[in-house]
Tab-separated table of C-alpha atoms and ligand atoms in Angstrom:
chain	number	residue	atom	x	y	z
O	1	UNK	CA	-7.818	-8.578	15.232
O	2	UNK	CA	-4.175	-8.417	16.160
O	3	UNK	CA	-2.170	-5.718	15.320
O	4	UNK	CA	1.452	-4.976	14.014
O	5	UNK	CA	3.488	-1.666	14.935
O	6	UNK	CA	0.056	0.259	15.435
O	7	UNK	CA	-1.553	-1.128	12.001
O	8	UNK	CA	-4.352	-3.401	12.634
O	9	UNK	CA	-4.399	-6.670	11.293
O	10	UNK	CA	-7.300	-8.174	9.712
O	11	UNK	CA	-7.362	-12.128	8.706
O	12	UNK	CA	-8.539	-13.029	5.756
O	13	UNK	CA	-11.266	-15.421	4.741
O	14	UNK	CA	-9.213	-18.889	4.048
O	15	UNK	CA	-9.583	-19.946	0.370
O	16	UNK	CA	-7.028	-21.412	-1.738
O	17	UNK	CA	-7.455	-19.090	-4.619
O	18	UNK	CA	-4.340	-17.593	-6.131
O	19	UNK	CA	-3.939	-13.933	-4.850
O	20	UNK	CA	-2.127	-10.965	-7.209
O	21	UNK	CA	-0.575	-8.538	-4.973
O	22	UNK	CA	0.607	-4.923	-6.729
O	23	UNK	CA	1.179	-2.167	-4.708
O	24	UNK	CA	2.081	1.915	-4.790
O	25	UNK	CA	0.410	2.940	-7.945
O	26	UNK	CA	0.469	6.337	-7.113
O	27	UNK	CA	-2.501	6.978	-9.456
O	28	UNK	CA	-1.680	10.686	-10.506
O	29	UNK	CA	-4.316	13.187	-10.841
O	30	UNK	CA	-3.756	13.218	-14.494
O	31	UNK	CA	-3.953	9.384	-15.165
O	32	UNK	CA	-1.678	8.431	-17.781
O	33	UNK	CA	0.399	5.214	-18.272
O	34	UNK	CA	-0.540	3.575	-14.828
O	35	UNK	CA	-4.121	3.395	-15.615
O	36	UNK	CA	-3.936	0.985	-18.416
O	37	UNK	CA	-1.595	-1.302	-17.112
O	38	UNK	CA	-3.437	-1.159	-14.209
O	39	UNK	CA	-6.194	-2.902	-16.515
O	40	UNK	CA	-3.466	-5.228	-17.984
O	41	UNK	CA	-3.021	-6.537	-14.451
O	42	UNK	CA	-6.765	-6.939	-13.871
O	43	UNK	CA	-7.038	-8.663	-17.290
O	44	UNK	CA	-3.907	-10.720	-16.094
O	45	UNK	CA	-5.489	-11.806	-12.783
O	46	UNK	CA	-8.874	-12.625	-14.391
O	47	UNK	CA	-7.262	-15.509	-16.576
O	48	UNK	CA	-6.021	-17.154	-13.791
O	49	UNK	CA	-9.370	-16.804	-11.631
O	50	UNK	CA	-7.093	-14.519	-9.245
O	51	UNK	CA	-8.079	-11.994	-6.541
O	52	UNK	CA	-6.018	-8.843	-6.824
O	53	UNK	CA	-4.408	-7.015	-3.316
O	54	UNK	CA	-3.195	-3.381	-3.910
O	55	UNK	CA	-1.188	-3.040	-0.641
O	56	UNK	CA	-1.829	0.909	-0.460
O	57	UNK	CA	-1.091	4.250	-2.252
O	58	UNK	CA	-3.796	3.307	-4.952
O	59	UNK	CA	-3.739	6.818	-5.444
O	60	UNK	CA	-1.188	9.874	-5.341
O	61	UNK	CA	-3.469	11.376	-3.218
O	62	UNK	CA	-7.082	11.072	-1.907
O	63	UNK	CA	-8.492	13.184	0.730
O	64	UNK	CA	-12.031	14.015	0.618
O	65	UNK	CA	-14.943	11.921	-0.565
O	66	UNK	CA	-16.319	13.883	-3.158
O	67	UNK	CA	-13.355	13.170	-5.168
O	68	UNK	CA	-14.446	9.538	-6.107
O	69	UNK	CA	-16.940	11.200	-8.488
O	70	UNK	CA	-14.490	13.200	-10.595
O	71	UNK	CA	-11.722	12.690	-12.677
O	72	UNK	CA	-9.167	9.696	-12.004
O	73	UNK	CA	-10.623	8.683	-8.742
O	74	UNK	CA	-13.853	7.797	-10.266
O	75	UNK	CA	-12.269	6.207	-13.820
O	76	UNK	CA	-10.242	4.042	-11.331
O	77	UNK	CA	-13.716	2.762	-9.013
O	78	UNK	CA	-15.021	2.025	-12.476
O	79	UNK	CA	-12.519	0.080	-13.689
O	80	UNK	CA	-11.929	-1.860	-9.919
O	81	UNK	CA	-16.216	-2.313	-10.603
O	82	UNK	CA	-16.351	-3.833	-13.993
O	83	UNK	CA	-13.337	-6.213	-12.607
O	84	UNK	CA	-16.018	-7.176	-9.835
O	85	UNK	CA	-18.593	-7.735	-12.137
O	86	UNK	CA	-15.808	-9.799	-14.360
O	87	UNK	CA	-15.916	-11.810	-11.130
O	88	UNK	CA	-12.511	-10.093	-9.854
O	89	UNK	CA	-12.169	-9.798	-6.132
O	90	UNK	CA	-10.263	-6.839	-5.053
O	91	UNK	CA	-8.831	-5.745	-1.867
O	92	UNK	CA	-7.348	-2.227	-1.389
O	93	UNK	CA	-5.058	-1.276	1.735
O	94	UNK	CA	-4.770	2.190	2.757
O	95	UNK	CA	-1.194	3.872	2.162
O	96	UNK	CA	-0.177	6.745	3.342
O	97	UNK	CA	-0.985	9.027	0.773
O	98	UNK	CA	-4.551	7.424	0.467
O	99	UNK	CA	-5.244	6.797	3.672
O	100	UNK	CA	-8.943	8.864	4.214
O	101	UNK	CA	-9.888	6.501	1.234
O	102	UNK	CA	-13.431	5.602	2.846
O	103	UNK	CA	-16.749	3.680	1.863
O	104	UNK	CA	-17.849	5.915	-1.077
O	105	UNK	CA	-14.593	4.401	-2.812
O	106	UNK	CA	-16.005	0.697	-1.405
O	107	UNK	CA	-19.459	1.983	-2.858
O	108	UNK	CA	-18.148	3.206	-6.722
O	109	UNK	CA	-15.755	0.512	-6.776
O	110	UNK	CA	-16.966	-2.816	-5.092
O	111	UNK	CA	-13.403	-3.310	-4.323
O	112	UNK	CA	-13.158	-3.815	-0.705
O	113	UNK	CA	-10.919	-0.980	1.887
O	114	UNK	CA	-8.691	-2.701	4.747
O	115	UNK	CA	-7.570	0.045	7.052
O	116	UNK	CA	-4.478	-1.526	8.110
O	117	UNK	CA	-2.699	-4.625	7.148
O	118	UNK	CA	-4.473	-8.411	6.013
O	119	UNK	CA	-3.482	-11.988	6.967
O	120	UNK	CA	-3.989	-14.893	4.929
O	121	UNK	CA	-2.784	-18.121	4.259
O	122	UNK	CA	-1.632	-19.481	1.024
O	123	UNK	CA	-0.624	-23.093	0.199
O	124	UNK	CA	-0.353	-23.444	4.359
O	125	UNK	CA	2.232	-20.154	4.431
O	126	UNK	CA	0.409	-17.876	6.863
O	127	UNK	CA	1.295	-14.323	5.575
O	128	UNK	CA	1.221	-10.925	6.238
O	129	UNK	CA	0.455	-7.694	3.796
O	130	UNK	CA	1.071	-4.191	4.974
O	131	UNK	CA	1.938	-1.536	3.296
O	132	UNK	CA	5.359	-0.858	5.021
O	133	UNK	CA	5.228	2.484	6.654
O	134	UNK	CA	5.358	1.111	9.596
O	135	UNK	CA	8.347	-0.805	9.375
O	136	UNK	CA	9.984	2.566	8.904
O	137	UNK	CA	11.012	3.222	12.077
O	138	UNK	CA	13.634	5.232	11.540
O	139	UNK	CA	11.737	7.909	9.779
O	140	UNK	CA	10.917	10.021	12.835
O	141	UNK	CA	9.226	12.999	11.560
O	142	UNK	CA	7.048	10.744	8.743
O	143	UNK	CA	6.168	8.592	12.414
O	144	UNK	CA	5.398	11.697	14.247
O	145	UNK	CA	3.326	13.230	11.736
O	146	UNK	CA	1.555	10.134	11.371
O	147	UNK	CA	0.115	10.172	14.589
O	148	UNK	CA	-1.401	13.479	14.421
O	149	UNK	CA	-2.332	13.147	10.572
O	150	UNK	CA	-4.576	9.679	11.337
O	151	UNK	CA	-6.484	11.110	14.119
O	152	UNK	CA	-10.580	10.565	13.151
O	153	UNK	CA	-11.654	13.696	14.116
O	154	UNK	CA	-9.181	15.087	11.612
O	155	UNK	CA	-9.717	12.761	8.871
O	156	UNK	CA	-13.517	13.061	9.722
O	157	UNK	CA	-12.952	16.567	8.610
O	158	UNK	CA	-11.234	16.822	5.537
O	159	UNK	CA	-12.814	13.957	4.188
O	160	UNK	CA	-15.934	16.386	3.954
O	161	UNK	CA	-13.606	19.590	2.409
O	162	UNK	CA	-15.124	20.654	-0.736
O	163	UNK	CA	-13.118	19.611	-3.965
O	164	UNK	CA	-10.823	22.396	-4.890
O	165	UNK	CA	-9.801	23.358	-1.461
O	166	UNK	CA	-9.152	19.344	-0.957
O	167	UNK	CA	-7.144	19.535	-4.308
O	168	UNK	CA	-5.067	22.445	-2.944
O	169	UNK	CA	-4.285	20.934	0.414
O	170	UNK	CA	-3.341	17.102	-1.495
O	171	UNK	CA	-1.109	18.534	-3.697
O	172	UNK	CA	0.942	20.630	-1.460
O	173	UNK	CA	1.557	17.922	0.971
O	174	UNK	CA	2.385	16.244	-2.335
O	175	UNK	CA	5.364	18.288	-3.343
O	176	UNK	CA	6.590	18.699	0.567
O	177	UNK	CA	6.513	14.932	0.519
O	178	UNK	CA	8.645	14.943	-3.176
O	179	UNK	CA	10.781	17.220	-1.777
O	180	UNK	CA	12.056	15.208	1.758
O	181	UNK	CA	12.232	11.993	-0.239
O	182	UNK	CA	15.137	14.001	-2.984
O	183	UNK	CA	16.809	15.660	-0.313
O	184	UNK	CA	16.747	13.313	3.035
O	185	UNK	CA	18.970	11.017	4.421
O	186	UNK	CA	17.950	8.169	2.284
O	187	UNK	CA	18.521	5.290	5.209
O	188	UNK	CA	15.697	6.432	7.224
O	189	UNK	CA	13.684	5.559	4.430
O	190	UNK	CA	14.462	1.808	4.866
O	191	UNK	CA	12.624	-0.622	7.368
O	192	UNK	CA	14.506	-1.803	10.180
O	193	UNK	CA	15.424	-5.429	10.983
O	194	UNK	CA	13.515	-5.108	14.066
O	195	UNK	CA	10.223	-3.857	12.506
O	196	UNK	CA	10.410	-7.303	10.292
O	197	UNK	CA	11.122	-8.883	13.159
O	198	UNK	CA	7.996	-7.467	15.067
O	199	UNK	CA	6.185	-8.474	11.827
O	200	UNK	CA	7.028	-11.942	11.786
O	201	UNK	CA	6.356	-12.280	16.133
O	202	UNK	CA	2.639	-12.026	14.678
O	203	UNK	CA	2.990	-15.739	13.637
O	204	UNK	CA	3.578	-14.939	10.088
O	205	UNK	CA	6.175	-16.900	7.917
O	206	UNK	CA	5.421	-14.489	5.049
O	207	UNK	CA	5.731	-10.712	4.987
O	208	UNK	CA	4.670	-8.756	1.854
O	209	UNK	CA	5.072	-4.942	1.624
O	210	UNK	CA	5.771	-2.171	-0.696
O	211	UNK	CA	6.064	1.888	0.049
O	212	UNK	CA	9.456	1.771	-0.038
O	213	UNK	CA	9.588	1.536	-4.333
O	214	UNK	CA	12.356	-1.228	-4.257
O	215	UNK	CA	12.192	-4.324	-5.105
O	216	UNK	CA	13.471	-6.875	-2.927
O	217	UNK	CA	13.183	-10.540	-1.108
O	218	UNK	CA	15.166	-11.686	1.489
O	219	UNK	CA	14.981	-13.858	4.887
O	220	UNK	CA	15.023	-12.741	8.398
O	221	UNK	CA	15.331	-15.571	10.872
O	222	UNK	CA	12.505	-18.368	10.249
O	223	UNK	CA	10.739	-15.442	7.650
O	224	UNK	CA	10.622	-14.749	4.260
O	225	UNK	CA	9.931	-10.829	3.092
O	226	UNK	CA	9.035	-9.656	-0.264
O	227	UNK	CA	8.514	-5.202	-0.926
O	228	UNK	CA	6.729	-5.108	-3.950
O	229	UNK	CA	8.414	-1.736	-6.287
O	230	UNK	CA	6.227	0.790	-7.168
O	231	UNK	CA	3.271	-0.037	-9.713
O	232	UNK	CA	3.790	2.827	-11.520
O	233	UNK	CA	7.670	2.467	-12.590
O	234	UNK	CA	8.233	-1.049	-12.504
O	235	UNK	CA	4.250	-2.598	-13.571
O	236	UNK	CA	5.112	-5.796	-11.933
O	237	UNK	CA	3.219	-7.911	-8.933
O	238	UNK	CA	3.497	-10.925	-7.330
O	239	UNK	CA	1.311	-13.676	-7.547
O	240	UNK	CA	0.524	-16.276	-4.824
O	241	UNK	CA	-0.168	-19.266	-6.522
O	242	UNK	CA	0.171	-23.026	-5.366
O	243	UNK	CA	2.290	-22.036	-1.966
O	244	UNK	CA	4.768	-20.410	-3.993
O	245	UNK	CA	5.717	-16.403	-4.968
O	246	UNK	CA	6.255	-15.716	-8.106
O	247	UNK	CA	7.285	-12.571	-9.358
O	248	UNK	CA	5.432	-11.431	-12.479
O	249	UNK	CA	4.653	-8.972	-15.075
O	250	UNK	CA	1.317	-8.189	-17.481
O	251	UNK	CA	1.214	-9.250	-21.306
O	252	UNK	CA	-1.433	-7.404	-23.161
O	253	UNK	CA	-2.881	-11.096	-24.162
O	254	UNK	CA	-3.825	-11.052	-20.377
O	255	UNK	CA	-1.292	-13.924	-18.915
O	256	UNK	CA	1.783	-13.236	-16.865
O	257	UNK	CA	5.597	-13.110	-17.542
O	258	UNK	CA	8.138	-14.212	-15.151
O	259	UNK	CA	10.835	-11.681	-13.337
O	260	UNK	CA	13.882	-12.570	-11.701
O	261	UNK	CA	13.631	-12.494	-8.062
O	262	UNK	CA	15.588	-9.704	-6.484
O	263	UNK	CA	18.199	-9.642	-3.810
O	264	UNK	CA	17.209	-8.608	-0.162
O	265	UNK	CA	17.269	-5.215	1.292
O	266	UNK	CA	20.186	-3.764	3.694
O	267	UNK	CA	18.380	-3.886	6.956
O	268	UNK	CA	19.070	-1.923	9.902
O	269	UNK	CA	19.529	-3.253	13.068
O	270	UNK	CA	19.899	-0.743	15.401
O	271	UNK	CA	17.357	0.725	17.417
O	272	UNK	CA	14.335	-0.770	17.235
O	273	UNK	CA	10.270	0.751	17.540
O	274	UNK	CA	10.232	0.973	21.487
O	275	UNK	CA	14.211	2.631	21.561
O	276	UNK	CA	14.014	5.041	18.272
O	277	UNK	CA	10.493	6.312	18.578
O	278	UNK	CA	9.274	9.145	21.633
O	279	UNK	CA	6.988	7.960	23.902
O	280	UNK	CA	3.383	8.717	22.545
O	281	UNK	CA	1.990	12.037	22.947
O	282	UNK	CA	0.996	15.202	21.355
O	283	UNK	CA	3.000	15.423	18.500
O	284	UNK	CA	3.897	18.730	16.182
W	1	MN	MN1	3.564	4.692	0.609
């Protein structure tokens, strides 16, 4: 287990199966749209024999357990379990908004939780999947409140609220969130070059990763990054297939369209994790 910028890393089982990745569904309490393209995906990766990767916020939010047996939580773990039984590997990373997602959503869905990033190699390219908070150095308060909002006790806590008061809680940190993203200085909301870089010193040549809802590809010294856009505006994934990347969307008839590949991001340079973030601590 190695770890990148705090996230542990875990390394994948080697096969040579293609791999969809999609990532930031942002499942909303109400369902809606997402849900059946979600299944168009699914339906997608089945006809090419295709495990499926969501590299984190699966869900707008999830905080307590219970919720996996109501409403969109549990239509989602049914949908991720009839893939399974389809014979459709799945893989779900914890994102920030979904990040107490624990083993009653492995139980309902069969899918399998990574609580931090995942390694694997494709077609010889050893790669990297995280969800990309991380590489967001430059977003100071979302890093300081991460450190207090990840601690186990914590979690250990709220994961056991009862539903409504869980409900109450998600959906206010929900609209605080909504409101920083409108209103912030947008650039802290961009990785920086030396986050990548930090990615790649893990012996990576690949680096997937989503969060920031913009879709890009790009190189950084001997590395190649992809961010995956956000499930829920753009329904499109990429598949690892044959060494290559390709960038894809669903058709109905359960195949895959091509999408142009996008242009890279404008990286920051300056500062890196150890200058721009305060030395760990007790945080507000
Ligand atoms: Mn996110």
């Amino acid at each position: 287990m190695t770890d990148v910028l705090g996230t542990p890393v875990r390394v994948a089982v080697r096969d040579d199966a293609p791999v969809l990745l999609i990532s930031d569904l942002h499942v909303p309490v109400g369902g809606g749209a997402v849900l059946p393209a979600l299944q168009t995906a699914l339906d997608a990766a089945r006809s090419v024999g295709a495990r499926v990767v969501v590299l984190g916020d699966l869900f707008d939010t999830y905080v307590a357990r219970r919720q996996v047996t109501v409403g969109v939580w549990r239509d989602v773990a049914a949908m991720f379990a009839a893939a399974a039984a389809n014979g459709t590997g799945i893989e779900v990373l914890h994102g920030n908004r979904d990040f107490l997602l624990g083993p009653e959503f492995e139980r309902a869905s069969r899918a399998s939780l990574v609580r931090g990033g995942l390694r694997l190699r494709t077609g010889g390219t050893e790669t990297l999947l995280v969800h990309g908070d991380e590489l967001c150095q430059n977003d100071l308060p979302y890093q300081r409140a991460k450190r207090w909002l990840r601690n186990p006790l914590l979690g250990a806590i709220v994961r056991r609220l009862p539903l409504v008061v869980a409900l109450r809680l998600a959906e206010r940190a929900r609209r605080r969130s909504r409101a920083v993203v409108r209103f912030g200085d947008q650039t802290r909301f961009l990785p920086t070059g030396a986050a990548i870089d930090a990615a790649f010193g893990t012996g990576v040549q690949r680096l997937v990763f989503g969060h920031i809802h913009r879709f890009a590809h790009g190189r950084r010294g001997a590395g190649e990054y992809w961010v995956l856009p956000a499930f829920d505006e753009a329904a499109t994934g990429l598949l690892l297939r044959g060494g290559g990347v390709e960038p894809v969307r669903f058709s109905r008839g359960g195949g895959f369209e091509g999408v142009p590949v996008p242009g890279p991001l404008p990286l920051t340079d300056g500062g890196g994790p150890t200058s721009t973030l305060p030395p760990a601590g007790p945080a507000r």
